[in-house]
Coordinates of C-alpha atoms and ligand atoms in Angstrom, one line a residue:
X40 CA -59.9 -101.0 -46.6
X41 CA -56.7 -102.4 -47.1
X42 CA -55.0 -104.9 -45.1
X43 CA -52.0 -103.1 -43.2
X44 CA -50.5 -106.3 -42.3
X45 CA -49.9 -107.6 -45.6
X46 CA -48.2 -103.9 -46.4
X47 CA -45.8 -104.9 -43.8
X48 CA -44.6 -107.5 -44.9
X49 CA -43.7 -106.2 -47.8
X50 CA -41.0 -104.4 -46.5
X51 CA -37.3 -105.7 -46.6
X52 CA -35.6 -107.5 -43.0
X53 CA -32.3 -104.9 -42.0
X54 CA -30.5 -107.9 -43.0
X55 CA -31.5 -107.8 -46.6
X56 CA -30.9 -104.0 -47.1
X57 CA -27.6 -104.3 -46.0
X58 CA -27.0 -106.8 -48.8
X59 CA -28.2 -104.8 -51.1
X60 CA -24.7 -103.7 -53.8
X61 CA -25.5 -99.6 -53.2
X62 CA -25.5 -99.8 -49.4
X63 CA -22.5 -102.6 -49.4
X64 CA -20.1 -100.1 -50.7
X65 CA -21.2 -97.2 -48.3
X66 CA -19.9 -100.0 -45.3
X67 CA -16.5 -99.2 -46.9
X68 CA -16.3 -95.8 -46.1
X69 CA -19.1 -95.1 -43.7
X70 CA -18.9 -97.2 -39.5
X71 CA -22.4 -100.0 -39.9
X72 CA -23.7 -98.7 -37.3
X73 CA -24.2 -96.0 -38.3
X74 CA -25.3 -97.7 -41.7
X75 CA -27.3 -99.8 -39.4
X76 CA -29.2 -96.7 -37.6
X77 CA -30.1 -95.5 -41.0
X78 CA -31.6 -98.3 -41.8
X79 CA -33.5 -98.8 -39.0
X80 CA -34.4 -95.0 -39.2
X81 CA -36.3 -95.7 -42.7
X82 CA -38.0 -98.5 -41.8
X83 CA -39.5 -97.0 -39.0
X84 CA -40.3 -94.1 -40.8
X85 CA -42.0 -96.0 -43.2
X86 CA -43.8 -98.7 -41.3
X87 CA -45.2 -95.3 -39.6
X88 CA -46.4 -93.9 -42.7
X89 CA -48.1 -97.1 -43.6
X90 CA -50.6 -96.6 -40.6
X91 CA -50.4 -92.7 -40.4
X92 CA -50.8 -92.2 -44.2
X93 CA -52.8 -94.9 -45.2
X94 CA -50.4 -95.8 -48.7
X95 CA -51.7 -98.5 -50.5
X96 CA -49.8 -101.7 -51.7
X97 CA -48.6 -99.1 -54.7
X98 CA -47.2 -96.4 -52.8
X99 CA -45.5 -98.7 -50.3
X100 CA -43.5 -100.4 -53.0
X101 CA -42.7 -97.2 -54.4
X102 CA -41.7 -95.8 -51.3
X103 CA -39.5 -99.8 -51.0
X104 CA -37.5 -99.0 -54.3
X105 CA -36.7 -95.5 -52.7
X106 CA -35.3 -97.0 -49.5
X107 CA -31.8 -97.6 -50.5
X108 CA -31.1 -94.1 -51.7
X109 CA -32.9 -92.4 -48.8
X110 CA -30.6 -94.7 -46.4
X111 CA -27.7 -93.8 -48.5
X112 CA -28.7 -90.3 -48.0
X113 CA -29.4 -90.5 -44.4
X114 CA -25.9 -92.6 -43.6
X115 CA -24.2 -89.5 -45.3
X116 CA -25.7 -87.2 -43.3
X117 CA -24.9 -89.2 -40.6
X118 CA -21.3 -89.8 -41.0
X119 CA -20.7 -85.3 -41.4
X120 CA -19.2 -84.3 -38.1
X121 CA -21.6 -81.7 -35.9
X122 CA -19.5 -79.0 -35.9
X123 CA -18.7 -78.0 -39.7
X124 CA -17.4 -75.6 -42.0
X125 CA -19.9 -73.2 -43.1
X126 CA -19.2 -70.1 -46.0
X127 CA -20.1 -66.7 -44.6
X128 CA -21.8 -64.7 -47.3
X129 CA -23.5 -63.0 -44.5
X130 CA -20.9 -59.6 -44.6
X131 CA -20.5 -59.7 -40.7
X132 CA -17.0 -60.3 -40.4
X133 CA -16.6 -61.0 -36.7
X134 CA -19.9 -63.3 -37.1
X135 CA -20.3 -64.9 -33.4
X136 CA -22.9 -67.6 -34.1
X137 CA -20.5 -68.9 -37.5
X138 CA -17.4 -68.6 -35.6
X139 CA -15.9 -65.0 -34.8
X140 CA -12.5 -65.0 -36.3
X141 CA -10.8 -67.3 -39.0
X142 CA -6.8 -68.2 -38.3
X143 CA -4.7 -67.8 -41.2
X144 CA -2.7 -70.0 -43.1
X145 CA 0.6 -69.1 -41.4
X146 CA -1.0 -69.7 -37.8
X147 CA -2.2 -72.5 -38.6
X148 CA 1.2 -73.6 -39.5
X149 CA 2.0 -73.4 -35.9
X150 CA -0.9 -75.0 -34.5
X151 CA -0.2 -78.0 -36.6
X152 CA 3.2 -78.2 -35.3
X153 CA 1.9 -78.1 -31.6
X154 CA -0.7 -80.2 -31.9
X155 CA 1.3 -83.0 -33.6
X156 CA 4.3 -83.1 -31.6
X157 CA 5.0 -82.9 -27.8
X158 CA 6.0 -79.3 -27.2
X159 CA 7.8 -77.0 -24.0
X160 CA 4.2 -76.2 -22.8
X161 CA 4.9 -75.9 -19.3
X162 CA 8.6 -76.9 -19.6
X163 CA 11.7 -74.7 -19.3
X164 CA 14.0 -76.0 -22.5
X165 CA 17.0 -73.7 -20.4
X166 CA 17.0 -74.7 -17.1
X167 CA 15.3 -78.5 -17.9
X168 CA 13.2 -78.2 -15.3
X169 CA 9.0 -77.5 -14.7
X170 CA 7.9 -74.3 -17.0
X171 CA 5.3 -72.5 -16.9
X172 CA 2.7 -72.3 -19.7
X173 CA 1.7 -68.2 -19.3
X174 CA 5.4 -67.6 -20.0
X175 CA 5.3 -67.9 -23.9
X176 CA 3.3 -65.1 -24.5
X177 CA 4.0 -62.4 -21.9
X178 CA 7.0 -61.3 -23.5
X179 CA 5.5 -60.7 -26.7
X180 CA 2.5 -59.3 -25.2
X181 CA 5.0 -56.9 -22.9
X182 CA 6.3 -56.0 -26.2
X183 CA 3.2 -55.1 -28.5
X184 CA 0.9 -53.5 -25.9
X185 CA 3.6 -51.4 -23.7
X186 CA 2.5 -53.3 -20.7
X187 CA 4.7 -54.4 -18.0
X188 CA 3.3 -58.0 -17.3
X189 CA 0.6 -60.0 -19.2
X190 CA -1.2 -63.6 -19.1
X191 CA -4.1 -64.9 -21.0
X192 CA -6.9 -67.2 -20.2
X193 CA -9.8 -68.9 -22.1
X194 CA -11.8 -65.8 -23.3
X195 CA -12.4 -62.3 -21.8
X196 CA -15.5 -63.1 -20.0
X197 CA -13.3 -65.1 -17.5
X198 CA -10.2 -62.8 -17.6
X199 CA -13.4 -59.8 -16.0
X200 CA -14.1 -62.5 -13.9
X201 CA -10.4 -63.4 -12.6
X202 CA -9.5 -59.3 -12.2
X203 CA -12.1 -58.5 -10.4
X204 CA -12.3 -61.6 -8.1
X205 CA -8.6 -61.2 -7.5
X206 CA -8.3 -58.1 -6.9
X207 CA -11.9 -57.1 -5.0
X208 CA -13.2 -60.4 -3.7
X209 CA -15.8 -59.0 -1.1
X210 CA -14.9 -55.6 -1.6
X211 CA -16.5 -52.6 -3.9
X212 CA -15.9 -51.8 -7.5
X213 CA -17.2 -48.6 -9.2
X214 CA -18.3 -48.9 -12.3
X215 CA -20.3 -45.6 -14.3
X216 CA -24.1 -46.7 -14.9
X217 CA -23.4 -45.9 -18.4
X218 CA -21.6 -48.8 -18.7
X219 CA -23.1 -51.4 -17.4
X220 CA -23.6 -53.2 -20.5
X221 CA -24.5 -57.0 -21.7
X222 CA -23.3 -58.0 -24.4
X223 CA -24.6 -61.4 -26.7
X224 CA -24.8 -64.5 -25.1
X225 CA -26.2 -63.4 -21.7
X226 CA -22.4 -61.9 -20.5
X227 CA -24.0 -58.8 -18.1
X228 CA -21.2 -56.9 -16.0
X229 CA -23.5 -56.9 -13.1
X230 CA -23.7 -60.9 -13.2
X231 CA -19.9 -61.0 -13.8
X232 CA -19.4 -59.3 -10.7
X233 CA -21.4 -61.0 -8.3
X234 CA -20.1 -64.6 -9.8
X235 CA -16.8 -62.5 -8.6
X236 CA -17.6 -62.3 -5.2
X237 CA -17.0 -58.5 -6.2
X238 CA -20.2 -55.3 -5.0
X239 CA -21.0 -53.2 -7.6
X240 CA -21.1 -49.7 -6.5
X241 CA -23.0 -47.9 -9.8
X242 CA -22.3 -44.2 -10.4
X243 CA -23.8 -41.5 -12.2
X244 CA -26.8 -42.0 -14.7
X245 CA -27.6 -43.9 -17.9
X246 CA -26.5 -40.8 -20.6
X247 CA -24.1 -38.7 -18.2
X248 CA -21.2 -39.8 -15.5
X249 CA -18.8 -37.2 -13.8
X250 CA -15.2 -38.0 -12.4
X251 CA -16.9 -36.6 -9.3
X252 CA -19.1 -39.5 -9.6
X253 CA -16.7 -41.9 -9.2
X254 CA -14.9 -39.6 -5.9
X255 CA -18.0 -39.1 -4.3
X256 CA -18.2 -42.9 -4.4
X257 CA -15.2 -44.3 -3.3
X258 CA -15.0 -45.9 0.4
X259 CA -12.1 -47.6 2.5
X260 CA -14.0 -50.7 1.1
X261 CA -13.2 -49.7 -2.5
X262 CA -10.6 -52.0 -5.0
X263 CA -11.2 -51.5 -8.5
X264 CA -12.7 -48.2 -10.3
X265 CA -13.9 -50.2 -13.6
X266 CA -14.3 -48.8 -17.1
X267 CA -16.2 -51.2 -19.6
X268 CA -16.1 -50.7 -22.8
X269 CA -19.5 -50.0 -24.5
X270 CA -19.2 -52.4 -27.2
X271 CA -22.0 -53.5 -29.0
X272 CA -24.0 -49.7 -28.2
X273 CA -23.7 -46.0 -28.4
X274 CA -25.4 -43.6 -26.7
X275 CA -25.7 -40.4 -28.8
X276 CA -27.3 -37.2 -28.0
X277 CA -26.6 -35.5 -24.2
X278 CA -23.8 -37.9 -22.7
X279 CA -20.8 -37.4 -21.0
X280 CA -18.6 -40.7 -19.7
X281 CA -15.4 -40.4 -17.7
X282 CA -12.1 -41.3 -19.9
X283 CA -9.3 -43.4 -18.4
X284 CA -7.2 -40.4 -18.7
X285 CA -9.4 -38.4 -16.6
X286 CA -9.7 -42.0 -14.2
X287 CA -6.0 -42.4 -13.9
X288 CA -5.2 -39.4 -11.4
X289 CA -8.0 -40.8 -9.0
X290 CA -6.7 -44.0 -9.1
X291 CA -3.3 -42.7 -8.1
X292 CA -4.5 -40.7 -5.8
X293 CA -6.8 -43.2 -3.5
X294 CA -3.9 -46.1 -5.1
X295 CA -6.9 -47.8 -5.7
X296 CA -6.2 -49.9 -9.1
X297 CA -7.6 -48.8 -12.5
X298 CA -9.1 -51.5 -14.6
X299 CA -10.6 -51.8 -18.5
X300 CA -12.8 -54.0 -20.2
X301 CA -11.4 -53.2 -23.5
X302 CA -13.9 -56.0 -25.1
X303 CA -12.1 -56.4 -28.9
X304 CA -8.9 -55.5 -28.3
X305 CA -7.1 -53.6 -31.4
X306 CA -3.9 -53.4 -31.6
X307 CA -3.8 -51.3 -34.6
X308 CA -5.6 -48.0 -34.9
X309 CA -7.9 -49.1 -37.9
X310 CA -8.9 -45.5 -38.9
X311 CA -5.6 -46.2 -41.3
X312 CA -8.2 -48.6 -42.9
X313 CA -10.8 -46.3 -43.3
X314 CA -13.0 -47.8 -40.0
X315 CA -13.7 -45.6 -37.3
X316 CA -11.4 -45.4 -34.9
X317 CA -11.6 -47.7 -31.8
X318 CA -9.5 -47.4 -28.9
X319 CA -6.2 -49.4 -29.2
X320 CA -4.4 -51.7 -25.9
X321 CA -2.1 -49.4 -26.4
X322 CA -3.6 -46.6 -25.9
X323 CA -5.0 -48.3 -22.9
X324 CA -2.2 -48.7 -21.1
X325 CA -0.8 -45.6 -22.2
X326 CA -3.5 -43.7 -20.5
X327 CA -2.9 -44.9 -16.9
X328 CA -4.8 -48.0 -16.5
X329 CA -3.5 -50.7 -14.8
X330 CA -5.1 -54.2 -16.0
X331 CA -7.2 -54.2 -19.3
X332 CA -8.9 -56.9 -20.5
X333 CA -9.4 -57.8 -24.1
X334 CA -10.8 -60.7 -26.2
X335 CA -8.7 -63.1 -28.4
X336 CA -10.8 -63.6 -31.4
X337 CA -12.5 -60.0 -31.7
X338 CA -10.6 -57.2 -33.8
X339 CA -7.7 -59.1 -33.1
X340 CA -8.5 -61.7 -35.4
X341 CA -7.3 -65.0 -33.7
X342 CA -8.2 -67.7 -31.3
X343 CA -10.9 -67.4 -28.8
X344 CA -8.9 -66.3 -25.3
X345 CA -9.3 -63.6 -22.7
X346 CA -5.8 -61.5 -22.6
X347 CA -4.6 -59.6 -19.3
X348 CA -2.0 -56.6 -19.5
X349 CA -1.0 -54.7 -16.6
X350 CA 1.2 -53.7 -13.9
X351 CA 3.2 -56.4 -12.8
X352 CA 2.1 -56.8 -9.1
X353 CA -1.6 -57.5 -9.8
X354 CA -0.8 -59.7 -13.0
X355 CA 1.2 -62.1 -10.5
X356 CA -1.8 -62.1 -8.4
X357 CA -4.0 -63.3 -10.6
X358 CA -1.4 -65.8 -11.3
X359 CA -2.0 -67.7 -8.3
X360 CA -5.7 -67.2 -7.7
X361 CA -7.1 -71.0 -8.1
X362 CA -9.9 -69.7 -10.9
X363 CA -6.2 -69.4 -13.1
X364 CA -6.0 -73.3 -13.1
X365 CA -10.1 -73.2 -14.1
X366 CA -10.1 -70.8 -17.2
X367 CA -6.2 -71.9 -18.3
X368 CA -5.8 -72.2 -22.0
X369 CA -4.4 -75.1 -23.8
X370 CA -1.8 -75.3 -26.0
X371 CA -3.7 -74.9 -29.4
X372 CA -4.8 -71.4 -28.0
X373 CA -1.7 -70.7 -27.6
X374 CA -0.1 -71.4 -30.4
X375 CA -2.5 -69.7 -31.9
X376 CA -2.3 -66.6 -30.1
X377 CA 1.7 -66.9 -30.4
X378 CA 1.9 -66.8 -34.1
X379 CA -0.8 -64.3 -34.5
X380 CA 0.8 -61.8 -32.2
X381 CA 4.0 -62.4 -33.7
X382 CA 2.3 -61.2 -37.3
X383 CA 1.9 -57.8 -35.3
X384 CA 5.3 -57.2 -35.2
X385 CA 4.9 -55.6 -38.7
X386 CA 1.7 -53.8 -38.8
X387 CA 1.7 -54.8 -42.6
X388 CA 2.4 -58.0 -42.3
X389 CA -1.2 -58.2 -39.6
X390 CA -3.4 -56.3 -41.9
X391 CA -2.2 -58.8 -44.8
X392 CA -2.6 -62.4 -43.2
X393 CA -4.8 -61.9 -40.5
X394 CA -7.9 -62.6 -42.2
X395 CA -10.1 -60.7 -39.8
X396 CA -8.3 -57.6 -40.4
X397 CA -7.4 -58.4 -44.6
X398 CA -11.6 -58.0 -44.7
X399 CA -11.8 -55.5 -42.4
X400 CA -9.3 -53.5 -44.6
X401 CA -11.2 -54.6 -48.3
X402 CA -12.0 -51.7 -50.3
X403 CA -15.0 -51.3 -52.3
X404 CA -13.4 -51.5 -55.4
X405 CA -11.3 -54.7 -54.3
X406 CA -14.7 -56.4 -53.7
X407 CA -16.4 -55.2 -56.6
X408 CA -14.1 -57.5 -58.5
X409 CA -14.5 -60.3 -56.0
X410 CA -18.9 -59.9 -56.9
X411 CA -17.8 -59.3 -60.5
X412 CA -15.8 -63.4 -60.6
X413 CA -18.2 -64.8 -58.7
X414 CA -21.2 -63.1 -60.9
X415 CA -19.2 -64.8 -63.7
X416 CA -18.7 -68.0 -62.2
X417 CA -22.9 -68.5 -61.2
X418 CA -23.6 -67.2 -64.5
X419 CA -21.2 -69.6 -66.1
X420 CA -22.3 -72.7 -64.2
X421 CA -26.2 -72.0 -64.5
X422 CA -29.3 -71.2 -66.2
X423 CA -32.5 -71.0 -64.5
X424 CA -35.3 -68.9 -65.6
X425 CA -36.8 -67.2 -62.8
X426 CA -33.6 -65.9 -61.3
X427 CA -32.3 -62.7 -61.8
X428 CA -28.6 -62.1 -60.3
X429 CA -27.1 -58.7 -59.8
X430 CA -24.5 -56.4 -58.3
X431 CA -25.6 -54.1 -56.2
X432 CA -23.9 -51.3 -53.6
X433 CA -24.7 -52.8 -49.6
X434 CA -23.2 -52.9 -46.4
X435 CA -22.0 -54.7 -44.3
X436 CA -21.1 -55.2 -40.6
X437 CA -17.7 -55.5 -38.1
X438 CA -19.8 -57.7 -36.3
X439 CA -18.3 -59.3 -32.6
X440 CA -19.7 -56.1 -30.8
X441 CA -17.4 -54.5 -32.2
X442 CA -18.0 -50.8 -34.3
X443 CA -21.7 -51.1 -34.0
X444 CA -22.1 -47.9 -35.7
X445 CA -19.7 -48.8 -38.2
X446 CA -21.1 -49.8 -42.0
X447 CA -18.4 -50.9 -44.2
X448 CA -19.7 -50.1 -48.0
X449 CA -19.3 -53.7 -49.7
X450 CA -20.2 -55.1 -53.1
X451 CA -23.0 -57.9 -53.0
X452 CA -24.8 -60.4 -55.3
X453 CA -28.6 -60.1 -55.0
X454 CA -30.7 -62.5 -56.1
X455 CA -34.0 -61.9 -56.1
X456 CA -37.2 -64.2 -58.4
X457 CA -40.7 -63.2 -59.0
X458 CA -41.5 -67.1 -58.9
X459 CA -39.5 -68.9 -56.5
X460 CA -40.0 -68.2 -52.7
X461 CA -36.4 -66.4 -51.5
X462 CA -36.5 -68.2 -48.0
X463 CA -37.0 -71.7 -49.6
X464 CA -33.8 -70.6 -51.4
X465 CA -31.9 -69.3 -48.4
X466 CA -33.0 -72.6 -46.5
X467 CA -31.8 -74.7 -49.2
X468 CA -28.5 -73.2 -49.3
X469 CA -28.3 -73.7 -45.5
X470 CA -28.9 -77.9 -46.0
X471 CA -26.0 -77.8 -48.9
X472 CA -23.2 -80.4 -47.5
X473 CA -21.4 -77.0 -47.2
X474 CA -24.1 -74.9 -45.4
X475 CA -23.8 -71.4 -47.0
X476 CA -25.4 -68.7 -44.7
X477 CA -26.2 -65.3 -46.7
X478 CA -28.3 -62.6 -45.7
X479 CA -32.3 -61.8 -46.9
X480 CA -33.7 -58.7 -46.8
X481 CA -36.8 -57.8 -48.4
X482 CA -37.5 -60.9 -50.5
X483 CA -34.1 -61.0 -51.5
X484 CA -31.2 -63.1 -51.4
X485 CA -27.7 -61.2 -50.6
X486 CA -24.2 -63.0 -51.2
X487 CA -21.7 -60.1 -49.6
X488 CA -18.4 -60.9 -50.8
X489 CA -16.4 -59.5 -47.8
X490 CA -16.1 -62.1 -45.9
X491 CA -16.6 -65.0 -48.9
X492 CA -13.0 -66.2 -50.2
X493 CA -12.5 -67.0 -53.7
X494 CA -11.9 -70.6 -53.4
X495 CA -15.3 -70.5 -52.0
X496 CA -16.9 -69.2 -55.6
X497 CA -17.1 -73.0 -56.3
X498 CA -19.0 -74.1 -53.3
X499 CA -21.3 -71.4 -53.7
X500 CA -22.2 -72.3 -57.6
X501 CA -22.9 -75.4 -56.4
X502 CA -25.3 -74.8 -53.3
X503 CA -27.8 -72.2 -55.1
X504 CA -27.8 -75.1 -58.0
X505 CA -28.5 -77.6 -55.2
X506 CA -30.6 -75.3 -53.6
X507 CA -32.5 -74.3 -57.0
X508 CA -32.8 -77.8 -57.6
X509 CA -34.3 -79.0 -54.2
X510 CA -37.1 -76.7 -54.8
X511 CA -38.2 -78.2 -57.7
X512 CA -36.7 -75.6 -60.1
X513 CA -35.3 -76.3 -63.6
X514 CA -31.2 -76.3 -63.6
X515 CA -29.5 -76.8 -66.7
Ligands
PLP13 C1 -17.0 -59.5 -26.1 C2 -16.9 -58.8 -24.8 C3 -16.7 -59.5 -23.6 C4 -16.6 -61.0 -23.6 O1 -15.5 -61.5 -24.4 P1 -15.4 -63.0 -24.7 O2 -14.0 -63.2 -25.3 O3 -16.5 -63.3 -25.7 O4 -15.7 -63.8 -23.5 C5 -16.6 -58.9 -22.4 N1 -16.6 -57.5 -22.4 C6 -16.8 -56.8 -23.5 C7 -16.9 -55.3 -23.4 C8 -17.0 -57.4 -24.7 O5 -17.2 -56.6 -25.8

């Protein structure tokens, strides 16, 4: 039996470490306490490990000559902010949990600009007095969509929430059974409604729901007949839903106000680009209905908001309800949103530098050669036996709730090995300082080169030989 005390004492006092030449020069870049913390974090570790794990005098020093490195380590870790960059090889190019929609280099030109300098956010440069900060981006809005008025708040969950507690606070809304959808992240319409203050009136039956549905329905206390976009589902087979276009007459004919739930939000009819084609905002508000809803960073492809175009009278409602003041946007959103909208002035010009929409748009034969570089490149910059690397026909996903249906034929890397475990792989590729997050299926490893960027080749080569290497495998 050894004597644990005497194992104690062997270790070094905080003070020491943080003489020590390795851990000196990580103060210069790295806060001490957080330096600190990390060395208090090993310590304990190890004092535990004494007791828990019995080491002997050997193992302890062994674990001692160690401890510099592992705080080094640990103080790196430390010092990388929460919330990071991370490369999506997953395929899924409006990817929720990694971020929904990336903002493009021209965008982001604008944002810098805001967010560095004092801007007219709620200042009118004309008149020099008090603006308001909804004004920037009606026009524009007014202009792409055909609407006559517009404002936008933090993300379409609250925009539901601000149209329907403005407009039928304590009164009915009819919404077809059909539709009464949730979507990711617990966002049911039912739940939406009540939070609203608004009664849900449900019509007609999961697979079928007649116009006469929605008549037989309505009542003096009845504000809002609802349409919700089925995003993230289909139902096939015997089904029948009621279109706006056959909504619209009823709504003009009890004046009762027509609302949509768009949920993405296209502004440009993406059967061009080979997808299936999704309902524009246009076509929205061409059809007769008089507020539709849409999200920011869905098929639009920029920052995460909640967008309102309708008929003027209700928009300026909604102004003034006090839940406006709640979900307002700030001014990076709106830059945001400025500068992308402004891209779809020229359809072109969107499908080009809107990334969301330049991957939506990829053919097969444009990432074939995007698999074909980086195939190259991990060739190039490894050899381990074991692996075997190949092209191969996938395909991969709109993502967002968006086209669920949809599968966009891609071009991906599989890598598969009869004698390293695929998962270890994929988890080590998820710990590499730039976490890359691809897809497994099957016992293999699939990089889909849709949504990967080619100045992200690099940080790839480097993860799977980080990630080959953390196993134990042999990199050379
Ligand atoms: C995504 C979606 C929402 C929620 O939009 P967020 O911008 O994520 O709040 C609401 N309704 C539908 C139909 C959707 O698809």
């Amino acid at each position: 039996m050894t004597d644990n005390r005497n194992l104690y004492r062997l270790l070094p006092k905080v003070d020491e470490l943080l003489e020590e030449v390795d851990i000196k020069r990580l103060l210069a870049s790295i806060p001490r306490r957080l330096v600190v913390d990390s060395i208090r974090e090993e310590l304990d570790i190890l004092r535990r490990d004494i007791g828990r794990l019995s080491l002997n005098r050997e193992q302890v020093l062994d674990r001692k000559n160690n401890l510099v490195k592992s705080v080094v380590d640990r103080a790196h870790n430390k010092d990388l902010p929460k919330l990071r960059r991370v490369v999506n090889a997953t395929g899924t190019v409006i990817h929720t949990n990694i971020g929904r929609s990336l903002i493009g280099e021209k965008v982001m030109e604008n944002i810098e600009d805001i967010a560095m300098n004092y801007s007219n956010l709620e200042y009118d440069l004309e008149k020099g007095i008090r603006g308001s900060r909804y004004s920037h981006l009606e026009d524009i809005l007014v202009k792409i969509t055909g609407g006559e008025a517009a404002m936008v708040v933090n993300n379409n969950a609250a925009a539901v929430m601000l149209v329907l507690s403005t407009l039928a606070k304590d009164k009915e809304v009819i919404v077809s059974r059909g539709e009464l959808i949730e979507i990711g992240g617990s966002f049911r319409i039912p739940d939406v409604m009540e939070q609203s203050g608004a009664r849900l009136v449900s019509v007609g039956t999961t697979n079928k729901t007649h116009l006469e549905d929605f008549e037989r329905a309505i009542t003096e206390d009845t504000k809002v007949l609802l349409k919700v976009h089925t995003s993230n589902y289909r139902i096939l087979g015997f089904t029948s839903s009621v279109s706006a276009e056959e909504l619209s007459p009823l709504s003009s004919k009890y004046d009762i106000p027509l609302v949509e739930d768009l949920g993405s939000g296209v502004l440009v009819d993406l059967s061009k680009y080979g997808l299936e084609y999704e309902p524009t905002v246009q076509d929205s508000i061409a059809s007769g209905v008089d507020v539709v809803t849409f999200s920011g960073d869905k098929l639009l492809g920029g920052p995460q908001a909640g967008i309102i175009v309708g008929k003027r009278e209700y928009i300026e409602a909604m102004k003034k309800n006090p839940l406006t003041r709640a979900f307002r946007v700030d001014k990076f959103t709106i830059s945001a949103l400025e500068a992308t909208l402004r891209l779809y002035l020229d359809e072109e010009t969107a499908v080009k530098n809107i990334p969301t929409l330049n991957m939506l748009s990829l053919t097969v034969d444009e990432i074939g050669k995007k698999a074909q570089r980086l195939y190259d490149i991990l060739i190039n910059a490894m050899e381990y036996k074991g692996l075997n690397l190949n092209i191969v026909d996938d395909y991969s996903q709109v993502g967002g709730g968006s086209l669920p249906l949809e599968k966009l034929p891609t071009k991906c890397i599989r890598i598969s090995s009869e004698t390293i475990g695929i998962s270890e792989l994929e988890r080590g590729l998820r710990e590499f300082k730039i976490p890359i997050i691809a897809r497994v299926y099957r016992d293999d490893l699939y990089i889909d080169l849709r949504t990967v960027r080619e100045e992200e080749y690099k940080i790839i080569a480097e993860g799977l030989k980080y990630s080959v290497g953390k196993i134990g495998g042999i990199v050379t």
